[in-house]
Short mmCIF file of C-alpha atoms and ligand atoms in Angstrom, two decimals:
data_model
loop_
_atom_site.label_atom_id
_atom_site.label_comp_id
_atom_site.label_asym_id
_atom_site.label_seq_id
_atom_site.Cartn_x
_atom_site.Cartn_y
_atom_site.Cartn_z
CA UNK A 1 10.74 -63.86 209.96
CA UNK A 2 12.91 -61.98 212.52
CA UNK A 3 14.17 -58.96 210.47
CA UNK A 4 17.66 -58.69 211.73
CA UNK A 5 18.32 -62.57 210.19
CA UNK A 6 16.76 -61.31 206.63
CA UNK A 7 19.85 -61.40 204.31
CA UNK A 8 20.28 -57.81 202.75
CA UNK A 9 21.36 -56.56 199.32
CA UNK A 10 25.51 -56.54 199.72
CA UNK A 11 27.15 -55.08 196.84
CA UNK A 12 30.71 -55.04 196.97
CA UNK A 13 32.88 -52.32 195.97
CA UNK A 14 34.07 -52.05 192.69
CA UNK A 15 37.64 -51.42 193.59
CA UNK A 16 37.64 -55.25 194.80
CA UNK A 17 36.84 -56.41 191.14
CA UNK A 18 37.78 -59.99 191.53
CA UNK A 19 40.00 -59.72 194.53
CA UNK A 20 38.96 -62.84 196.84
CA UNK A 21 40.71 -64.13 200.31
CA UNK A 22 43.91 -65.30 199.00
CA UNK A 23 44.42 -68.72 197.67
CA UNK A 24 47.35 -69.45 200.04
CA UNK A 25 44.48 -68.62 203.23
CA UNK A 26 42.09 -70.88 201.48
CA UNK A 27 44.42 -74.10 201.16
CA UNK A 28 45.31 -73.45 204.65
CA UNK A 29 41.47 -73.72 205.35
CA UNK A 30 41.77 -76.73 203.97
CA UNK A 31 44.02 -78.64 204.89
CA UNK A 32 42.63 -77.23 208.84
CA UNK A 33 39.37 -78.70 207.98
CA UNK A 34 41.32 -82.13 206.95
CA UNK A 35 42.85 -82.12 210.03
CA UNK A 36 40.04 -81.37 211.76
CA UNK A 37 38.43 -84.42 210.75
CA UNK A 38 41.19 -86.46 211.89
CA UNK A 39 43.85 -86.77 208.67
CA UNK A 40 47.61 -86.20 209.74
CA UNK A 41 47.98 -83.31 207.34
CA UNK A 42 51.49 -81.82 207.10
CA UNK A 43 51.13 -78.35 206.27
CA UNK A 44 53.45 -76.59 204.23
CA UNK A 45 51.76 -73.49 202.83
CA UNK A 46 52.91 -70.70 205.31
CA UNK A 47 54.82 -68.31 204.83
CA UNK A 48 55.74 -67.97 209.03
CA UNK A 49 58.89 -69.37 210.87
CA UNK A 50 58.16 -71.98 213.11
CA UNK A 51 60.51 -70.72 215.60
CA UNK A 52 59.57 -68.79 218.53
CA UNK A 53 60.05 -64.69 219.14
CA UNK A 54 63.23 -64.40 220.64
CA UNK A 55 63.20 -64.36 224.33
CA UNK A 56 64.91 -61.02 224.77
CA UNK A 57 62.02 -59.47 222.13
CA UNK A 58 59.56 -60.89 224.47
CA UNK A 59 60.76 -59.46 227.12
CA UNK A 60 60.97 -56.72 226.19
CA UNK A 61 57.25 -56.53 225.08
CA UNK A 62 56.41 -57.54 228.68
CA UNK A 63 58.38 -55.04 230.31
CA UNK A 64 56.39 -52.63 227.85
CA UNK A 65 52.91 -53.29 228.78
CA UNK A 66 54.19 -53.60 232.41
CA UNK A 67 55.94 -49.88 232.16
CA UNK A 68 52.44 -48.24 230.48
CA UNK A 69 53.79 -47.79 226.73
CA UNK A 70 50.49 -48.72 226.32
CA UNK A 71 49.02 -45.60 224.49
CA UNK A 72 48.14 -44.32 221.31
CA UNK A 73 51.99 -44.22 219.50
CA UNK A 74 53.11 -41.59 217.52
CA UNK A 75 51.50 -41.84 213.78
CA UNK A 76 54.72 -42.85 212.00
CA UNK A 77 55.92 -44.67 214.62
CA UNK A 78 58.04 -44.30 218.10
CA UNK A 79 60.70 -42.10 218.44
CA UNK A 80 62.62 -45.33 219.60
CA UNK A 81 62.03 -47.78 216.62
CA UNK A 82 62.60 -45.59 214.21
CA UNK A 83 65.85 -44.71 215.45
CA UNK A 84 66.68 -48.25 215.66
CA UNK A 85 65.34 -48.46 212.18
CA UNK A 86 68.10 -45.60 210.80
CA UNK A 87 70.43 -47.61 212.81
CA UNK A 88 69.68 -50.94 211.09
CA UNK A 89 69.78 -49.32 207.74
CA UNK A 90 73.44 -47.94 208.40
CA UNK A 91 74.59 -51.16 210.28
CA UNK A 92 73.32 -53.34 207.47
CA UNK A 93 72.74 -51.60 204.14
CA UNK A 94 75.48 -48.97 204.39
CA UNK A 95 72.31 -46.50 203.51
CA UNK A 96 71.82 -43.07 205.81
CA UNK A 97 68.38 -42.14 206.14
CA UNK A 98 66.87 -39.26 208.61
CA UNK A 99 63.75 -40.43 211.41
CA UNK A 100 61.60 -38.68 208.58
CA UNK A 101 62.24 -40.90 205.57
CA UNK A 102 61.09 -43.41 208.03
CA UNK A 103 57.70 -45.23 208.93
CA UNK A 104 56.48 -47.70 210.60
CA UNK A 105 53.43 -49.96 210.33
CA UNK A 106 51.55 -52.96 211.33
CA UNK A 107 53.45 -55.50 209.11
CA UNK A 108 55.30 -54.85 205.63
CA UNK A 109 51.80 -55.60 204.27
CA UNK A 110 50.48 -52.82 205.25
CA UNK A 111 53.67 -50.54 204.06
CA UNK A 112 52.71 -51.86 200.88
CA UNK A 113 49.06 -50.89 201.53
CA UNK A 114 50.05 -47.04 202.49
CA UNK A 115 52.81 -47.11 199.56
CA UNK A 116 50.54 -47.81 196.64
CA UNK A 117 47.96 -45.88 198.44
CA UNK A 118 49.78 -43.07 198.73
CA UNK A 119 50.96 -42.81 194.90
CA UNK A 120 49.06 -44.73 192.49
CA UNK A 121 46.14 -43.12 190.01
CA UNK A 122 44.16 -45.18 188.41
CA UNK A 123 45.72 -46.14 185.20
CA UNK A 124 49.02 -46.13 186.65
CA UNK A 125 51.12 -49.28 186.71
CA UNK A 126 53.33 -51.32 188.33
CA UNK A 127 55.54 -54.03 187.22
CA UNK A 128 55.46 -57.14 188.82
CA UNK A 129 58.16 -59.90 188.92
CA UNK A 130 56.45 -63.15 188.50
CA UNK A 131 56.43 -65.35 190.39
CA UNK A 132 55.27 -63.29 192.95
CA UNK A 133 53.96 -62.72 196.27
CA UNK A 134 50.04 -62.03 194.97
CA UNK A 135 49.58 -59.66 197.65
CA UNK A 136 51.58 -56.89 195.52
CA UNK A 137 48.52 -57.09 192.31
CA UNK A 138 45.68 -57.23 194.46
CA UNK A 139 46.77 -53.90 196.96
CA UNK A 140 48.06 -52.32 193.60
CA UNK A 141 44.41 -53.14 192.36
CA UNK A 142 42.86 -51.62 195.78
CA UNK A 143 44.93 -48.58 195.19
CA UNK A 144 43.52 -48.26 191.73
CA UNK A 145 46.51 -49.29 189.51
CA UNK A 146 47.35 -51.91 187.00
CA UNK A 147 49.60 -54.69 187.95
CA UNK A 148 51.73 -55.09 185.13
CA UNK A 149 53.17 -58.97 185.19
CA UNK A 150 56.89 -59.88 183.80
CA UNK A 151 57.38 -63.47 183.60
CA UNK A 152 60.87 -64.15 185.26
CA UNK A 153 61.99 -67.60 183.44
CA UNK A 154 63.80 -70.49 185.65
CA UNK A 155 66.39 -70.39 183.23
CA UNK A 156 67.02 -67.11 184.57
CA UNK A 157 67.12 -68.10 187.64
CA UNK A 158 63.32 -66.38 188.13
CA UNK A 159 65.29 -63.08 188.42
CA UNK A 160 63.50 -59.90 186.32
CA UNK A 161 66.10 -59.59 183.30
CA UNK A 162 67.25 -55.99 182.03
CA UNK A 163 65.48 -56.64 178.46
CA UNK A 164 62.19 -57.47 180.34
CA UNK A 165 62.30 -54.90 182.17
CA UNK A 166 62.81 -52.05 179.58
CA UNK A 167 59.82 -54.13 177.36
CA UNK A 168 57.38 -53.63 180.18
CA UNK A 169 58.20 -50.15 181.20
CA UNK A 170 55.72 -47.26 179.86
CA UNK A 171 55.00 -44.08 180.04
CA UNK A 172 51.99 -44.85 183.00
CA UNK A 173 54.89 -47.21 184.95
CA UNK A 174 55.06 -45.92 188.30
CA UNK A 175 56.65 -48.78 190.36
CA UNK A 176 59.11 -51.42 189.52
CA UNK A 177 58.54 -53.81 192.93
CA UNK A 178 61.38 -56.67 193.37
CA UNK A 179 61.54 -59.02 196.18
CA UNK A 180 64.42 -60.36 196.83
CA UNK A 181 64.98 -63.07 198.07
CA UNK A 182 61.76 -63.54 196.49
CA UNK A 183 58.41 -65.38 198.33
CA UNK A 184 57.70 -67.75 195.86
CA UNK A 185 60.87 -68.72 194.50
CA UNK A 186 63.68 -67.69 196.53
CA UNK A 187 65.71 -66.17 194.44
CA UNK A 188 67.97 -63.47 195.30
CA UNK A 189 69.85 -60.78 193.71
CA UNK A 190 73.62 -60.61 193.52
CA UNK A 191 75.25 -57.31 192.80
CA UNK A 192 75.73 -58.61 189.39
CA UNK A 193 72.01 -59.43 188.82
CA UNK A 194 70.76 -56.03 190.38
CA UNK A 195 73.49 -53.66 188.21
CA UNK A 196 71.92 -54.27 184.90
CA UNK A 197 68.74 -53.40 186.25
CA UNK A 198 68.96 -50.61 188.13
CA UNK A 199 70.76 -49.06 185.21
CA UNK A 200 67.42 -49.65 183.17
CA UNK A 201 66.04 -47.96 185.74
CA UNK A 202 68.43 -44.63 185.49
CA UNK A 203 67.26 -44.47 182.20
CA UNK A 204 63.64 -44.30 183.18
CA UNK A 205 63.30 -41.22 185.76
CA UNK A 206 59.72 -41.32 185.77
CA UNK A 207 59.78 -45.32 187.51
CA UNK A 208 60.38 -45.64 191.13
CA UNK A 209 61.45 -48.86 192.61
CA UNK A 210 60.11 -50.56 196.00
CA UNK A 211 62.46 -53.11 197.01
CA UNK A 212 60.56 -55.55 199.44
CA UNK A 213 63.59 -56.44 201.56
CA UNK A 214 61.70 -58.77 204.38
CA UNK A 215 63.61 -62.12 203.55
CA UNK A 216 66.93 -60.23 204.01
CA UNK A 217 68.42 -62.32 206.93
CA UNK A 218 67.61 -65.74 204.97
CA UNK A 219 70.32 -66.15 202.48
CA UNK A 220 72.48 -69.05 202.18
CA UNK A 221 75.69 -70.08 201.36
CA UNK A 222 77.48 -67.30 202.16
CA UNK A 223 75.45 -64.85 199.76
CA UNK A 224 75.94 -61.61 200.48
CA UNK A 225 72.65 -59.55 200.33
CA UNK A 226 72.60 -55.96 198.76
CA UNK A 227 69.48 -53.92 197.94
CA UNK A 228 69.27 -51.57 195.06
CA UNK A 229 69.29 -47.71 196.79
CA UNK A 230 72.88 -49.30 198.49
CA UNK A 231 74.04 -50.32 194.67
CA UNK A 232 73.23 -47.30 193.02
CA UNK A 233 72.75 -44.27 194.99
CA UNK A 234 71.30 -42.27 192.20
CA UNK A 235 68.10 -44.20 192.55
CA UNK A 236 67.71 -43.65 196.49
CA UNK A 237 65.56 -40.47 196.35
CA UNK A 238 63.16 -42.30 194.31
CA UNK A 239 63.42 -45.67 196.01
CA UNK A 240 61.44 -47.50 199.14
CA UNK A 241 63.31 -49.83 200.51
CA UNK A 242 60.68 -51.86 202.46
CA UNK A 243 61.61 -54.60 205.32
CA UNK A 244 60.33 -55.60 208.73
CA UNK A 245 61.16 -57.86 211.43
CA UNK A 246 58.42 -60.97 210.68
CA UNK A 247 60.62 -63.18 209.17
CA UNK A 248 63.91 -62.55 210.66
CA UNK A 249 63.28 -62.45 214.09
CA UNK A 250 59.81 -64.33 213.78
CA UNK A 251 57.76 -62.43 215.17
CA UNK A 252 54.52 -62.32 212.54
CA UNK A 253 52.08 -62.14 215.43
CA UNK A 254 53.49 -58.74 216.32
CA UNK A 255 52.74 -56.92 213.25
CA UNK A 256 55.57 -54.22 212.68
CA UNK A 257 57.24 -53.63 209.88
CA UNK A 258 58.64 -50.49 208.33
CA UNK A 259 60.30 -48.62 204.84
CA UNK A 260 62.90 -45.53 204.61
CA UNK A 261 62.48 -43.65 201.50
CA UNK A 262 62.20 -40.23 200.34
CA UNK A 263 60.82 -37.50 202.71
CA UNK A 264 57.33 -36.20 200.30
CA UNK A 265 56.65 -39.99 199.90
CA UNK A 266 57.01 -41.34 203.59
CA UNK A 267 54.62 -38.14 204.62
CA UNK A 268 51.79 -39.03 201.74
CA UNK A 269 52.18 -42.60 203.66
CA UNK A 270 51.26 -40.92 207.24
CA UNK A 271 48.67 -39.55 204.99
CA UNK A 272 46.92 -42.85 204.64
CA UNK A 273 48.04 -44.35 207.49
CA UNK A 274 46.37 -41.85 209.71
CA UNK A 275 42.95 -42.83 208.52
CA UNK A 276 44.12 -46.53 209.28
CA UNK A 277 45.86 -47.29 212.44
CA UNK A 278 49.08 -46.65 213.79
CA UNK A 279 51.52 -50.00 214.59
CA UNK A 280 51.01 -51.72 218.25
CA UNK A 281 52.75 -49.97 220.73
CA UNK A 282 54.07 -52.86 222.64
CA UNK A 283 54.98 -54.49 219.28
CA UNK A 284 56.89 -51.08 218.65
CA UNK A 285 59.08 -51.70 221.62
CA UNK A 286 59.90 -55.45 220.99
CA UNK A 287 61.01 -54.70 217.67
CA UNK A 288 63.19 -52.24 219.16
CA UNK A 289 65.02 -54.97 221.20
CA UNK A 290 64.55 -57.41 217.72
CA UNK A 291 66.94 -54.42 215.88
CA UNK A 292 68.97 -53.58 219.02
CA UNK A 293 69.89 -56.55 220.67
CA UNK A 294 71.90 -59.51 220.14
CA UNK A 295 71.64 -60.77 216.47
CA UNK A 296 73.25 -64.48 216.69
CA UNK A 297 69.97 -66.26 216.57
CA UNK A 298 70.11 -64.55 212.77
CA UNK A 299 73.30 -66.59 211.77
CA UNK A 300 71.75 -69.88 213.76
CA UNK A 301 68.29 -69.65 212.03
CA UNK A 302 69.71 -69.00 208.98
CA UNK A 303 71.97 -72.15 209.38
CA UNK A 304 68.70 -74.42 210.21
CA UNK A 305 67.01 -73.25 207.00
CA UNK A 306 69.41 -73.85 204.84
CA UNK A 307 69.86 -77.41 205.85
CA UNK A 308 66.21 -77.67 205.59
CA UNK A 309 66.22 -76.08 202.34
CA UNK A 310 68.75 -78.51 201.26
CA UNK A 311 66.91 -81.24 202.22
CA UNK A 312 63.91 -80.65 200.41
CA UNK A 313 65.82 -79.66 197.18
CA UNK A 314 67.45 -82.75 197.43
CA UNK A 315 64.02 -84.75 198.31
CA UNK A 316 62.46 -83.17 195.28
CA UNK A 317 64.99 -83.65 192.95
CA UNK A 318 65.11 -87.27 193.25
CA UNK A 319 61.51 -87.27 191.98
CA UNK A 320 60.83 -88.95 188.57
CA UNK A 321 58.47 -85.68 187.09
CA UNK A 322 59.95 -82.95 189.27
CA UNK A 323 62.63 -80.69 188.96
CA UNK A 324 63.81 -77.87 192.01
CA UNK A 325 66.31 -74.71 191.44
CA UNK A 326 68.23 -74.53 194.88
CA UNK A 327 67.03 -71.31 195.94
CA UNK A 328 69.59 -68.49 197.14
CA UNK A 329 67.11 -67.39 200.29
CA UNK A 330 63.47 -67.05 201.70
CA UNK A 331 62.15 -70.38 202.95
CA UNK A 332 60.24 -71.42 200.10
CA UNK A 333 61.33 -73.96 197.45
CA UNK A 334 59.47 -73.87 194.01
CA UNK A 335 59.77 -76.31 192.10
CA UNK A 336 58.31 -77.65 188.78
CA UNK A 337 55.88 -80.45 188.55
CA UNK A 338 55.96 -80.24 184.61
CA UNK A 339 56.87 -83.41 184.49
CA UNK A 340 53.56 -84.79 185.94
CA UNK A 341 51.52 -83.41 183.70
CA UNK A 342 48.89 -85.67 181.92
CA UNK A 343 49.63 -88.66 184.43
CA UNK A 344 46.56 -89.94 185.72
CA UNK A 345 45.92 -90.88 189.22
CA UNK A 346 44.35 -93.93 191.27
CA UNK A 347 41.28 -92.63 190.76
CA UNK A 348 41.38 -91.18 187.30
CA UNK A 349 41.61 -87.45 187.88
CA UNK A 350 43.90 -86.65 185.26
CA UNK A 351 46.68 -84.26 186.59
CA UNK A 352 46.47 -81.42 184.25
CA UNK A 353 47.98 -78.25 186.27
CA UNK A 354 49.76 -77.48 188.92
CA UNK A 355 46.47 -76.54 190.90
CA UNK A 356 44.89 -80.01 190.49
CA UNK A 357 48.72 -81.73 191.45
CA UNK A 358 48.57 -79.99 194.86
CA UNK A 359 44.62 -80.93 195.19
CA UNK A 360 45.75 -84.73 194.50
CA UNK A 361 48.88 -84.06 197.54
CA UNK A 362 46.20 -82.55 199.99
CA UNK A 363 43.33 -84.48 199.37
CA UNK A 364 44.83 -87.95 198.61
CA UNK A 365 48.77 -87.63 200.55
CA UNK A 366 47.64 -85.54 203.33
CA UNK A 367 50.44 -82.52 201.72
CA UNK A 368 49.22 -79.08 201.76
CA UNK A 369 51.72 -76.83 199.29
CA UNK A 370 50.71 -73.90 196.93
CA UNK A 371 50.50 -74.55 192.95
CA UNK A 372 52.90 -71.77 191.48
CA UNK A 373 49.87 -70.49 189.56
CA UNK A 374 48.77 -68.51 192.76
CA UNK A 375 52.01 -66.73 192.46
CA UNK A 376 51.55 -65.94 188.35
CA UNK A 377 53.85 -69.27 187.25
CA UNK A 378 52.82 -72.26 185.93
CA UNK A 379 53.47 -75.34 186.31
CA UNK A 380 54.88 -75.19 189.76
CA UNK A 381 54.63 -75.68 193.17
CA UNK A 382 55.42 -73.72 196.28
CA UNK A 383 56.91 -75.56 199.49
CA UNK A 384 57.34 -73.51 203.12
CA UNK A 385 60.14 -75.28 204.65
CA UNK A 386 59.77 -73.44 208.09
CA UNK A 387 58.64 -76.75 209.07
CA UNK A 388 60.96 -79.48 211.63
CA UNK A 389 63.57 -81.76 209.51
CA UNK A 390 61.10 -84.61 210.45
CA UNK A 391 58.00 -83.27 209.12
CA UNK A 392 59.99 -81.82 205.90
CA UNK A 393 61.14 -85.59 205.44
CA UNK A 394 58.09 -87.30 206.23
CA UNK A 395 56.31 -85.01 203.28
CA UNK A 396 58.77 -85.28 200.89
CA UNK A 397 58.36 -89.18 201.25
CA UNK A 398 54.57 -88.78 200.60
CA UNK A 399 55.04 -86.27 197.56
CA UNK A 400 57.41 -89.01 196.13
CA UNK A 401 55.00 -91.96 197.20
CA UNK A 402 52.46 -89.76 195.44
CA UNK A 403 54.09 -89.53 192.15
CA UNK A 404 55.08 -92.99 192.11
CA UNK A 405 51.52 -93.56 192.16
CA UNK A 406 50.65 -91.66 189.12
CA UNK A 407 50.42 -93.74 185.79
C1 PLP B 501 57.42 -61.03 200.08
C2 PLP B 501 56.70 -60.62 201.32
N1 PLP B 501 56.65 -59.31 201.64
C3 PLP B 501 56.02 -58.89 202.73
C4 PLP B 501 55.39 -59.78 203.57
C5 PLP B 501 54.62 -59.21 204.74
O1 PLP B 501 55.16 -59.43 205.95
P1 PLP B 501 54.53 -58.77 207.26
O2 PLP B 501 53.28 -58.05 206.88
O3 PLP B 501 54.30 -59.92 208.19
O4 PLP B 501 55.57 -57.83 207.77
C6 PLP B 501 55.39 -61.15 203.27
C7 PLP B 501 54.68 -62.12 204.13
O5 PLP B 501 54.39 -63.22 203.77
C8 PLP B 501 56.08 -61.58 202.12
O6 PLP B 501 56.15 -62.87 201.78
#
């Protein structure tokens, strides 16, 4: 046998324990493959707009691969950006940072990456609001720490209460990370809900907070977003405040997103980043024109979700078996399928967990969502309504067609 197509001996790294490609990746697989073979499989598992980069960011990316900004950019990121990035922080958050509590990467992911790289032992842990995004536990597991899960309740609105958080915190906490408005849930913090907990917080010097501020532009109903360091100013030299222009100006493809947080901190960051890869130069200078230049298509996006949000909430709810929280922001409803559990469908299969009610959607209803277990909450189910009003109809009439069917 040719030698180069003998399989060899691969032995993962330990540091990847259990860590697979995420579940979300895998239903997308999926329901592709489903498609492939000809079903008309609505898809709502992503976490991406649906609506195209801005023209003017475009642009603006075009005119900088046309005008050579198409070198090797600074390590933390372009002189440019990351004065547009002080400026956003001003503009929006009322927070002052200086160009060096600031860096840039290739997507809040991998701010998250350099973050936990850049601070966690092993042993060290970090508490985790759940539901939540599952990328946080597996790069805190990369980086060596302990993901330390908090179950936020729906009768709390899935917001992290005060009393949980002073049970989970320990003498090895590092990080409290909070989302808000939170991918799965959508939940956001008020004022009121983020007082009680940053005052936990004072009381606990050794715990730093990273506030994962990416869904900031999508709240509804007039919410006003705040982040913590803004709140309570005492906690800014020990906070990351992490954000990035993916969601808000959609514009995933482009990879950039960036934190501001205390000097020693950003610079272990460059630290890890260095041995990585710096963020796409002509990305760099699109987000510029994404924090620079006109921000109306904010207000209208932010007006299309929230009809589509109610839409779905309204779908759902009219259900027999399942039950949906209106959601403050994101685009993500999560809602319970409690109710369906232990009804049996056409075909027998018993539906005993949220995972096996969105295998019965995407295998028999042609629905791809995510069961709330991915995201550390059971039994629930994640829908992405960055999807058109039609399709978000047309699946909510199969997820209640569905049900119906179940005995
Ligand atoms: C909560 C949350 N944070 C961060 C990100 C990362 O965004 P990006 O790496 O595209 O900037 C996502 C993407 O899904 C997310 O849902």
């Amino acid at each position: 046998m040719d030698k180069s197509t003998q399989c060899s001996d691969f032995r993962p790294a330990g540091r990847l324990g259990s860590i697979g490609v995420s579940e979300i990746l895998k239903i997308g697989a999926a329901a592709a493959r489903l498609k492939r073979e000809g079903r008309p499989v609505i898809v709502l598992g992503a976490g991406e707009p649906d609506f195209d980069t801005p023209d003017n960011v475009k642009q603006a990316g075009e005119h900088a691969i046309r005008t050579g900004k198409t070198k090797y950019p600074p390590l933390e990121g372009t002189p440019e950006l990351k004065a547009a990035i002080v400026e956003k922080f001003r503009r929006e958050n009322g927070l002052s940072y200086a160009p060096d509590e600031v860096t840039v990467s290739s997507g809040a992911k991998a701010i998250l990456y350099n973050a936990f790289m850049a601070s966690l032992d092993p042993g060290d842990e970090v508490i985790l609001a759940a539901p939540y995004w599952t990328t946080y536990a597996d790069i805190v597991r990369i980086a060596g720490g302990t993901p330390v899960d908090v179950v936020c309740r729906e009768e709390n609105g899935f917001r992290l209460t005060a009393e949980d958080l002073e049970r989970a915190i320990t003498p090895r906490t590092r990080w409290l990370l909070l989302n808000s408005p939170s991918n799965p849930s959508g939940a956001a913090y008020t004022e009121a809900n983020l007082r009680p907990i940053t005052e936990v917080l004072l009381r606990h010097p050794h715990v730093w907070l990273m506030s994962d501020d990416i869904y900031e532009h999508l709240v509804y109903d007039g919410l006003d977003f705040v982040t913590a360091a803004q709140i309570e100013p005492a906690l800014k030299p020990r906070t990351l405040t992490v954000n990035g222009v993916s969601k808000a100006y959609a514009m995933t493809g482009w990879r950039i997103g960036y934190a501001a947080g205390p000097k020693p901190l950003i610079a272990a960051m460059a630290v890890v980043q260095s041995q990585i890869s710096m963020a796409c130069s002509v990305s760099q200078a699109a987000a510029v024109e994404a924090l620079n230049g006109p921000q109306e298509i904010l207000t209208e996006r932010r007006l299309a979700f929230q009809r589509r949000r109610d839409l779905v909430v309204d779908a759902l709810n009219a259900i027999d078996g399942i039950a949906c929280r209106k959601p403050e922001g994101a685009f993500y409803t999560f809602a319970s399928c409690a109710g369906l559990i232990g009804r049996r469908a056409p075909d027998g299969t018993v539906i005993d967990s949220d995972a096996t009610f969105c295998r019965y959607l995407l295998e028999q209803h042609d629905v791809a969502v995510v069961p709330g277990s991915c995201f550390g909450l059971a039994p629930y189910f994640r829908i992405s309504y960055a999807a058109s009003e039609e399709s978000l109809r047309e699946a909510c009439a199969r997820i209640a067609r569905a049900c119906v069917a179940l005995s």
